[in-house]
PDB file of C-alpha atoms in Angstrom:
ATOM      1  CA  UNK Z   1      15.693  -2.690  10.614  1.00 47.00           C
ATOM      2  CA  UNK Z   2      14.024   0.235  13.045  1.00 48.00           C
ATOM      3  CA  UNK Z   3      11.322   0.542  10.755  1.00 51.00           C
ATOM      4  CA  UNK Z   4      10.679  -3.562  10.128  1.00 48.00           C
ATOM      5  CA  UNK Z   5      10.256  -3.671  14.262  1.00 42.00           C
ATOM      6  CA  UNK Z   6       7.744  -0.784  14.169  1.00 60.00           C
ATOM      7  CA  UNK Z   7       9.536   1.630  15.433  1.00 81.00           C
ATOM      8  CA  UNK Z   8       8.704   4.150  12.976  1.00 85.00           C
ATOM      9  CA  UNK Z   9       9.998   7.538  14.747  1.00 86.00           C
ATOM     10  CA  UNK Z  10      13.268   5.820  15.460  1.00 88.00           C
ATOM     11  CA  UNK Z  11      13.705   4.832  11.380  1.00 91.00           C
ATOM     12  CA  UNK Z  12      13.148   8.796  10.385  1.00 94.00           C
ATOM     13  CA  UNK Z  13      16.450   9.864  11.296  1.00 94.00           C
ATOM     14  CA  UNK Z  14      18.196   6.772   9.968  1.00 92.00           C
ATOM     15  CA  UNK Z  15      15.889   7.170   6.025  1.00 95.00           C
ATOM     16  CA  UNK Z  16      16.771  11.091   6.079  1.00 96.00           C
ATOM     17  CA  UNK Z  17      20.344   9.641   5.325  1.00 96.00           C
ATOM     18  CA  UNK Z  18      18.996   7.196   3.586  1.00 96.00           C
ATOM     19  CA  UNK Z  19      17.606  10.007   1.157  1.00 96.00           C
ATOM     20  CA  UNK Z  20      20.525  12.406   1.584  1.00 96.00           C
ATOM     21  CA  UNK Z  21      22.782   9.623  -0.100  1.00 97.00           C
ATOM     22  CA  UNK Z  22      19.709   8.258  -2.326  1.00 97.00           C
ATOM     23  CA  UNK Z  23      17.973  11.539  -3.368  1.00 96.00           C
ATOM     24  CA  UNK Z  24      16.915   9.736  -6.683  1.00 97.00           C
ATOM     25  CA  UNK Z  25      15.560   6.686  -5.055  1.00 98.00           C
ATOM     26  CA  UNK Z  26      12.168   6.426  -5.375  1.00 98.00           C
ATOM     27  CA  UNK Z  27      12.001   3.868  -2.519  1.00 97.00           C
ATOM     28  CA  UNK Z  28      14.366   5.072   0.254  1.00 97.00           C
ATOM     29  CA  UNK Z  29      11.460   8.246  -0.427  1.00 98.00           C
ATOM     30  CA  UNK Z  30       8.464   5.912  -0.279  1.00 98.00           C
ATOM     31  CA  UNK Z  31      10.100   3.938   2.936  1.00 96.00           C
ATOM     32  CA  UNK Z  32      10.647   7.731   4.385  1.00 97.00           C
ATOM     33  CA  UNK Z  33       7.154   8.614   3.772  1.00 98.00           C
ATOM     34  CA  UNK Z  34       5.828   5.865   5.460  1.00 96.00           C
ATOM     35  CA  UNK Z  35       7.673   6.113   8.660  1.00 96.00           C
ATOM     36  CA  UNK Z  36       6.349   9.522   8.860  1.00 97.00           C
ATOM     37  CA  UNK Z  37       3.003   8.778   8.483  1.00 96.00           C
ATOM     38  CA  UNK Z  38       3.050   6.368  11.676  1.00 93.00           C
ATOM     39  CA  UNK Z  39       5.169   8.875  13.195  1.00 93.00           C
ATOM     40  CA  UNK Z  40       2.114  11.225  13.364  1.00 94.00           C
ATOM     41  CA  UNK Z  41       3.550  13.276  10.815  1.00 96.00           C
ATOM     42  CA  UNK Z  42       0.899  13.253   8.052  1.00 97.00           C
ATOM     43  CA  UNK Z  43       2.048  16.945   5.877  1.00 97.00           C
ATOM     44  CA  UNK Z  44       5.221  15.428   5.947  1.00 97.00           C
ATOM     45  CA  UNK Z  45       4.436  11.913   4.768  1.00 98.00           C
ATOM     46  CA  UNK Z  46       2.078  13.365   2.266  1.00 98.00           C
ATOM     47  CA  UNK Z  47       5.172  15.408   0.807  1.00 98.00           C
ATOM     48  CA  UNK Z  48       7.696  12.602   0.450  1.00 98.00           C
ATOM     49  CA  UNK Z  49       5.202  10.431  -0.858  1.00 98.00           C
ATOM     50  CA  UNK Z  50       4.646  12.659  -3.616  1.00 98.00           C
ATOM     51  CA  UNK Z  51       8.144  13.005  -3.897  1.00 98.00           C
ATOM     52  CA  UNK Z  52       8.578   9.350  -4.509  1.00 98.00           C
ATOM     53  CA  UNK Z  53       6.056   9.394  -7.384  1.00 98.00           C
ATOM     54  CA  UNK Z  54       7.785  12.489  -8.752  1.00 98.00           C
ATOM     55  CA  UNK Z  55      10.781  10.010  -9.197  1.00 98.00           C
ATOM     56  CA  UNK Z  56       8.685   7.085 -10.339  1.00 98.00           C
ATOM     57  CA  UNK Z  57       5.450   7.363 -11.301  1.00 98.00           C
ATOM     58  CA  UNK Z  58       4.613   3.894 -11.635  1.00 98.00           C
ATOM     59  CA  UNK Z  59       5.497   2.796  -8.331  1.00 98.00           C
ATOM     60  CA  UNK Z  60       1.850   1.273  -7.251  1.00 98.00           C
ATOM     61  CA  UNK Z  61       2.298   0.407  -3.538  1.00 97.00           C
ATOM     62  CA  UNK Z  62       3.402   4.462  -3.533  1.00 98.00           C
ATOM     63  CA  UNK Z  63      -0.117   5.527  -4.654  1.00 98.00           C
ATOM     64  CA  UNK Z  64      -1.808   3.379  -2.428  1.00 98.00           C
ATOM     65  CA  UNK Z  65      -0.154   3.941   0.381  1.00 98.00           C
ATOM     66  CA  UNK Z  66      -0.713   8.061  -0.104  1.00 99.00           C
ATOM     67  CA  UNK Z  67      -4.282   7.083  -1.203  1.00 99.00           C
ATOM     68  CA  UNK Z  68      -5.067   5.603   2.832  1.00 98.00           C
ATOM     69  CA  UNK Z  69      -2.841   8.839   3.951  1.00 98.00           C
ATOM     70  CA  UNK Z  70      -4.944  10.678   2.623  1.00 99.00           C
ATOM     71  CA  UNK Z  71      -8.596   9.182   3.505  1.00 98.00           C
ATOM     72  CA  UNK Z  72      -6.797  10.080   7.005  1.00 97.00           C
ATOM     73  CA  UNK Z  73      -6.445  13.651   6.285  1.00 97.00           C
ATOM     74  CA  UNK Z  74      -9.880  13.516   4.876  1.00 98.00           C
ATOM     75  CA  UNK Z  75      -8.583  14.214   0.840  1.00 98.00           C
ATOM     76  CA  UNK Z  76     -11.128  11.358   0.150  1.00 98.00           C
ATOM     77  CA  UNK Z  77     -11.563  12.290  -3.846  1.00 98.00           C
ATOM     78  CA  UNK Z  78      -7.719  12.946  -4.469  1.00 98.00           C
ATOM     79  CA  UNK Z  79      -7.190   9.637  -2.747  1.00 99.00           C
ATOM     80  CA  UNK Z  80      -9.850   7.729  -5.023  1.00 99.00           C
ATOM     81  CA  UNK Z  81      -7.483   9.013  -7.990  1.00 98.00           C
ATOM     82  CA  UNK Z  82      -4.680   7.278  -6.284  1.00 99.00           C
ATOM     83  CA  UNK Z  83      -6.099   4.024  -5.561  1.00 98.00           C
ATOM     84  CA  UNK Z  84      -7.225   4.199  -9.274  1.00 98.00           C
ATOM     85  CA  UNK Z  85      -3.966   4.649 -10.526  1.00 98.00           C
ATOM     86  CA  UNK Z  86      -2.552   1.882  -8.078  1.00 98.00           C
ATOM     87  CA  UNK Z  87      -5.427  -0.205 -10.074  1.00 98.00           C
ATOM     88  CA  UNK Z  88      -3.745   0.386 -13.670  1.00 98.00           C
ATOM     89  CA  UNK Z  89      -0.665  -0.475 -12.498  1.00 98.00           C
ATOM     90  CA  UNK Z  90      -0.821  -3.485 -10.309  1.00 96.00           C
ATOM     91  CA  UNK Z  91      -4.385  -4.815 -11.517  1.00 96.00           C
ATOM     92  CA  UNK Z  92      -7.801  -4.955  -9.544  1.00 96.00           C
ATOM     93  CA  UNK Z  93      -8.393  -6.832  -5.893  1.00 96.00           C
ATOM     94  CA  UNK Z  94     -11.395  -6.639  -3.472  1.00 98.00           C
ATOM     95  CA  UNK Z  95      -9.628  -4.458  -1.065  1.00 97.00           C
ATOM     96  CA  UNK Z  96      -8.352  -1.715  -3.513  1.00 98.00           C
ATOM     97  CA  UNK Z  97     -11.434  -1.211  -5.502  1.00 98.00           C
ATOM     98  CA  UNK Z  98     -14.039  -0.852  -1.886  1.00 98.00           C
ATOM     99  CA  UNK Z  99     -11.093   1.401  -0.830  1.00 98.00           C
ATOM    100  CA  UNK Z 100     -11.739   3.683  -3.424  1.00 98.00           C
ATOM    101  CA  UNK Z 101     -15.395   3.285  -3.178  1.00 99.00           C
ATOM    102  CA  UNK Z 102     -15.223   4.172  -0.157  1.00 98.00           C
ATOM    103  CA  UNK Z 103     -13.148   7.459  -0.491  1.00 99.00           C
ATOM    104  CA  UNK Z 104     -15.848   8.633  -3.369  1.00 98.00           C
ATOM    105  CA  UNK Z 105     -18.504   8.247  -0.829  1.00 98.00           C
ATOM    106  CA  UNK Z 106     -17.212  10.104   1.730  1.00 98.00           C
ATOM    107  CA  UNK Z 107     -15.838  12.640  -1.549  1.00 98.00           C
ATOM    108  CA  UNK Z 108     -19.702  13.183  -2.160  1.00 97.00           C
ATOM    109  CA  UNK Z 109     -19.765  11.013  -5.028  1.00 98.00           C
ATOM    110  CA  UNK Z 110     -22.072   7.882  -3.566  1.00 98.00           C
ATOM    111  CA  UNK Z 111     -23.438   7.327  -7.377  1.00 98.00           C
ATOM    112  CA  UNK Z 112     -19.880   6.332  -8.354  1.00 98.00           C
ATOM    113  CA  UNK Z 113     -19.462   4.666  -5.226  1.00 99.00           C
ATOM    114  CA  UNK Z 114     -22.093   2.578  -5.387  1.00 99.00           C
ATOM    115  CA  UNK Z 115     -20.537   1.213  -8.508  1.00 99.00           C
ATOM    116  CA  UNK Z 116     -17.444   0.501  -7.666  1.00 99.00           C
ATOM    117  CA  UNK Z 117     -18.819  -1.335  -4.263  1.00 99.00           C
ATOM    118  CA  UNK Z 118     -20.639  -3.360  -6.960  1.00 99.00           C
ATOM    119  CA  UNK Z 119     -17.437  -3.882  -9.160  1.00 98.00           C
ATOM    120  CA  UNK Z 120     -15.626  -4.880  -6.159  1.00 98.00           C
ATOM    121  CA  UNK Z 121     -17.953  -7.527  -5.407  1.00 98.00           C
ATOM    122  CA  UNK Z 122     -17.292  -9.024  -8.495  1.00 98.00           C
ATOM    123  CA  UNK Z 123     -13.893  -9.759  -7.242  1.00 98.00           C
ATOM    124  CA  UNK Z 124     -14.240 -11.561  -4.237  1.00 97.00           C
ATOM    125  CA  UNK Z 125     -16.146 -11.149  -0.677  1.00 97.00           C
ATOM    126  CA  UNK Z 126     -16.378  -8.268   0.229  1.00 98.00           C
ATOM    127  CA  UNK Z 127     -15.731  -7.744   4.585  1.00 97.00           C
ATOM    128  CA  UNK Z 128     -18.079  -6.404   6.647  1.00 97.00           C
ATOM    129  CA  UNK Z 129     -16.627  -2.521   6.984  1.00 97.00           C
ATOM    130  CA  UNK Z 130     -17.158  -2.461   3.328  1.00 98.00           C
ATOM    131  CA  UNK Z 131     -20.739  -3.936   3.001  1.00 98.00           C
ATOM    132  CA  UNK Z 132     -21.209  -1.047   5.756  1.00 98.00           C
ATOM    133  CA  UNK Z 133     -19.936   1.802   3.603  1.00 98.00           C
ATOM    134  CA  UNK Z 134     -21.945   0.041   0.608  1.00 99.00           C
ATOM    135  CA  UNK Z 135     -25.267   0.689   2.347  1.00 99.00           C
ATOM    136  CA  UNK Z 136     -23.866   4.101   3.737  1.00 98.00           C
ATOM    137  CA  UNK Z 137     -23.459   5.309   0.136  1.00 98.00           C
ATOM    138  CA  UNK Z 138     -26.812   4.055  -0.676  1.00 99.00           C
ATOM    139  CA  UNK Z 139     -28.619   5.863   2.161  1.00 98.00           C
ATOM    140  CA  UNK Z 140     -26.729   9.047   1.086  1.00 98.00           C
ATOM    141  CA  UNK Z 141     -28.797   8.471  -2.390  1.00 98.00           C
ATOM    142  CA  UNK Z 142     -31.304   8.048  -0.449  1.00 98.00           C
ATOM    143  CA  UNK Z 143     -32.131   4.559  -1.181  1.00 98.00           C
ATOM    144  CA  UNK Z 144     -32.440   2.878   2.383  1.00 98.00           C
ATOM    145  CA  UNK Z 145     -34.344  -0.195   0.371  1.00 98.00           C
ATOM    146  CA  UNK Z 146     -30.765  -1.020  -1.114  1.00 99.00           C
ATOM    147  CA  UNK Z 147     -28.884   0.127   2.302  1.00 99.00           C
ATOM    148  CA  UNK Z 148     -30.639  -1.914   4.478  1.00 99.00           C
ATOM    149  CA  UNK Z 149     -30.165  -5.215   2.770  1.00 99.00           C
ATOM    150  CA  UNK Z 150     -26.180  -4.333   2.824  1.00 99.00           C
ATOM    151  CA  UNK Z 151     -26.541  -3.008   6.608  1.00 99.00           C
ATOM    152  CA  UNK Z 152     -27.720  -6.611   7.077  1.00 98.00           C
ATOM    153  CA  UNK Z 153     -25.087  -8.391   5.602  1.00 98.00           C
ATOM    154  CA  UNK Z 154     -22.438  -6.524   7.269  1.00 98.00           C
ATOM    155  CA  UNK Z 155     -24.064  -7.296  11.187  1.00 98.00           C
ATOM    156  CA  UNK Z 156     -23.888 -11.081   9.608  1.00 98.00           C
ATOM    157  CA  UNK Z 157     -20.838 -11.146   9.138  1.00 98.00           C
ATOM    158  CA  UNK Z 158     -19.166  -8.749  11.848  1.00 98.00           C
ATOM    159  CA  UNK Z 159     -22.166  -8.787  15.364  1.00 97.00           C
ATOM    160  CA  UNK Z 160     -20.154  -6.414  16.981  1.00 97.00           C
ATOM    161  CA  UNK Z 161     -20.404  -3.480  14.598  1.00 97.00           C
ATOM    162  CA  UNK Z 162     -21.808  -1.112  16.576  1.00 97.00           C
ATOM    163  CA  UNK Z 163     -21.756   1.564  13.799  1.00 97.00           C
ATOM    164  CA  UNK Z 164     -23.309  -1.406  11.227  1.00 98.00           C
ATOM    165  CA  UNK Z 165     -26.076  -1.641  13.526  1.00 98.00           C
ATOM    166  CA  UNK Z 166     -26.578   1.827  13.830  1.00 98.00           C
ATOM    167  CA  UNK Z 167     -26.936   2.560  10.311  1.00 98.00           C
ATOM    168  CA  UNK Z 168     -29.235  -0.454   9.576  1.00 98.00           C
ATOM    169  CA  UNK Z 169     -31.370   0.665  12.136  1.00 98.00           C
ATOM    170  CA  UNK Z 170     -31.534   4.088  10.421  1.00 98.00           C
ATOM    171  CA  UNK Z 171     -31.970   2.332   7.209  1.00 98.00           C
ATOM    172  CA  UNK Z 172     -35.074   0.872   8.751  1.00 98.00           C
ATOM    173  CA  UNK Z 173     -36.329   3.149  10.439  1.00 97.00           C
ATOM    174  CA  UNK Z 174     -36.410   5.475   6.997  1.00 97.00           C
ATOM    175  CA  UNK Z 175     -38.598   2.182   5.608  1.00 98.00           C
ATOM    176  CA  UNK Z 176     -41.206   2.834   8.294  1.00 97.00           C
ATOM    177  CA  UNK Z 177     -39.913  -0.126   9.876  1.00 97.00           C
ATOM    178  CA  UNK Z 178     -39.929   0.729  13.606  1.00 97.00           C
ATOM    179  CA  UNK Z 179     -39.683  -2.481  15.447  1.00 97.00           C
ATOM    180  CA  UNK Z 180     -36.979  -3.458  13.019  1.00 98.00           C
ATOM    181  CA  UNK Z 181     -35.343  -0.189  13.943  1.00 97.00           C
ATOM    182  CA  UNK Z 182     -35.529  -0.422  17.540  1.00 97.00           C
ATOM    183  CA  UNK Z 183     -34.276  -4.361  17.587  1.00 98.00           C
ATOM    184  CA  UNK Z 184     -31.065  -3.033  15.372  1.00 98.00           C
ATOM    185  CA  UNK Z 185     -30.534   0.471  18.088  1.00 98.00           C
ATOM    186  CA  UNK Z 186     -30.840  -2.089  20.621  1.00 97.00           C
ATOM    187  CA  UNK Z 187     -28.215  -4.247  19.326  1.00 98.00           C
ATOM    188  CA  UNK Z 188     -25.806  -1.176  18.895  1.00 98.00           C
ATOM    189  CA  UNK Z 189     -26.157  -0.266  22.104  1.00 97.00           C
ATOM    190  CA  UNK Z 190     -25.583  -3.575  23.522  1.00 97.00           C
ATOM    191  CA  UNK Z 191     -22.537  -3.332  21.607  1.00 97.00           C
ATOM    192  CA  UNK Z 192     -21.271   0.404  22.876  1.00 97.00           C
ATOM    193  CA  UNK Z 193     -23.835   1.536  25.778  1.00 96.00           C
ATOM    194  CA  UNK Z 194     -22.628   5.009  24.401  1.00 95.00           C
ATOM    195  CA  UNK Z 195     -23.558   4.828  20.905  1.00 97.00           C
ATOM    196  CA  UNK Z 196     -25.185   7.320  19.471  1.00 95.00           C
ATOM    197  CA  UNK Z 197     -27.804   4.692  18.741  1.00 97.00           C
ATOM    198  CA  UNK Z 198     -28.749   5.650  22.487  1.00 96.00           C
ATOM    199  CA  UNK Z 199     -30.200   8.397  21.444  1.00 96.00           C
ATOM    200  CA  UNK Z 200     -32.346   6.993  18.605  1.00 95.00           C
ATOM    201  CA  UNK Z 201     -33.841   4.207  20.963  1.00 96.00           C
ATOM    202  CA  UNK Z 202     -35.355   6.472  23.383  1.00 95.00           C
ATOM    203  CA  UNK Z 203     -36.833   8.685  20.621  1.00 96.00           C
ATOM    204  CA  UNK Z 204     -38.446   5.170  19.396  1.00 94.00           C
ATOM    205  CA  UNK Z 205     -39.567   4.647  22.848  1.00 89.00           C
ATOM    206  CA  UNK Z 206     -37.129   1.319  23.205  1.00 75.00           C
TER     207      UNK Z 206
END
């Protein structure tokens, strides 16, 4: 009941009894884990979660839920293994496949990324955070033609990206596009006066 309100720290106690009468039971573990990942207790949650996978391996909402864990601790290529895994098991969705896109990317595999961000198009819109990492994972193959096409997508559809606008005007600006880069700074730092974008505008002379 704790942990339906939200109050996460305040389930712990009551799950570690939970899993002291229940030590088989895969989801008392995988209820456990997740209270102590919004309890700021990531090693922890990491641990149980594995624990609850030890006891059932094909328990799908367990691997994704360790795979976002651990894009937080920044395991980005152990979490893309996770997310696949969640895939075999429960099928493929928008969301899971441009999660795990996203965690090759910022693994250092953009080449697979950009795949996947491709393959996870194919299964329904895609939102604007992911059209973002897209293009990111583009410009890190250093292809800001196919970046800056996604950059502009994702301002479409979310204007107040800050970071979206950033990136597109990097993307343009690595096209030799410098009015197009100083119109997309100056949008990010309408957004967030202290963007890092800032920085980029005034080198432009905007």
């Amino acid at each position: 009941e704790r942990l339906a309100a939200g109050n996460a720290a305040a389930a712990v106690p009551d799950l570690e009894i939970a899993k002291s009468v229940r030590p088989e039971d895969a989801q008392v573990a995988a209820l456990l884990a997740g209270a102590l990942a919004r309890s700021g207790r990531p090693v922890e949650a990491r641990e149980e979660y594995r624990r609850a996978l030890g006891l059932r391996e094909d328990y799908p909402e367990a691997h994704r839920d360790l795979a976002a864990l651990l894009v937080r601790t920044g395991e980005f290529l152990p979490a893309a293994e996770h997310y696949r895994r969640a895939e075999e098991l429960e099928g493929a969705d928008t969301a899971l496949v441009a999660a795990r896109a996203a965690a090759l990317a910022q693994g250092g595999d953009p080449a697979a990324a950009v795949k996947e961000f491709a393959r996870a198009e194919t299964l329904g819109p895609l939102d604007a955070r992911a059209l973002s990492n897209w293009g990111t994972a583009w410009a890190q193959l250093g292809r800001p033609d196919q970046a800056a096409p996604l950059f502009e997508r994702a301002v479409e559809r979310d204007p107040g990206s800050a970071n979206a606008w950033a990136n597109l005007g990097a993307a343009r600006e690595d096209l030799g596009d410098v009015g197009g880069a100083r119109d997309a700074y100056r949008r990010a730092v309408g957004v967030d006066p202290r963007h890092r974008a800032a920085g980029r505008l005034r080198a432009l002379g905007g």
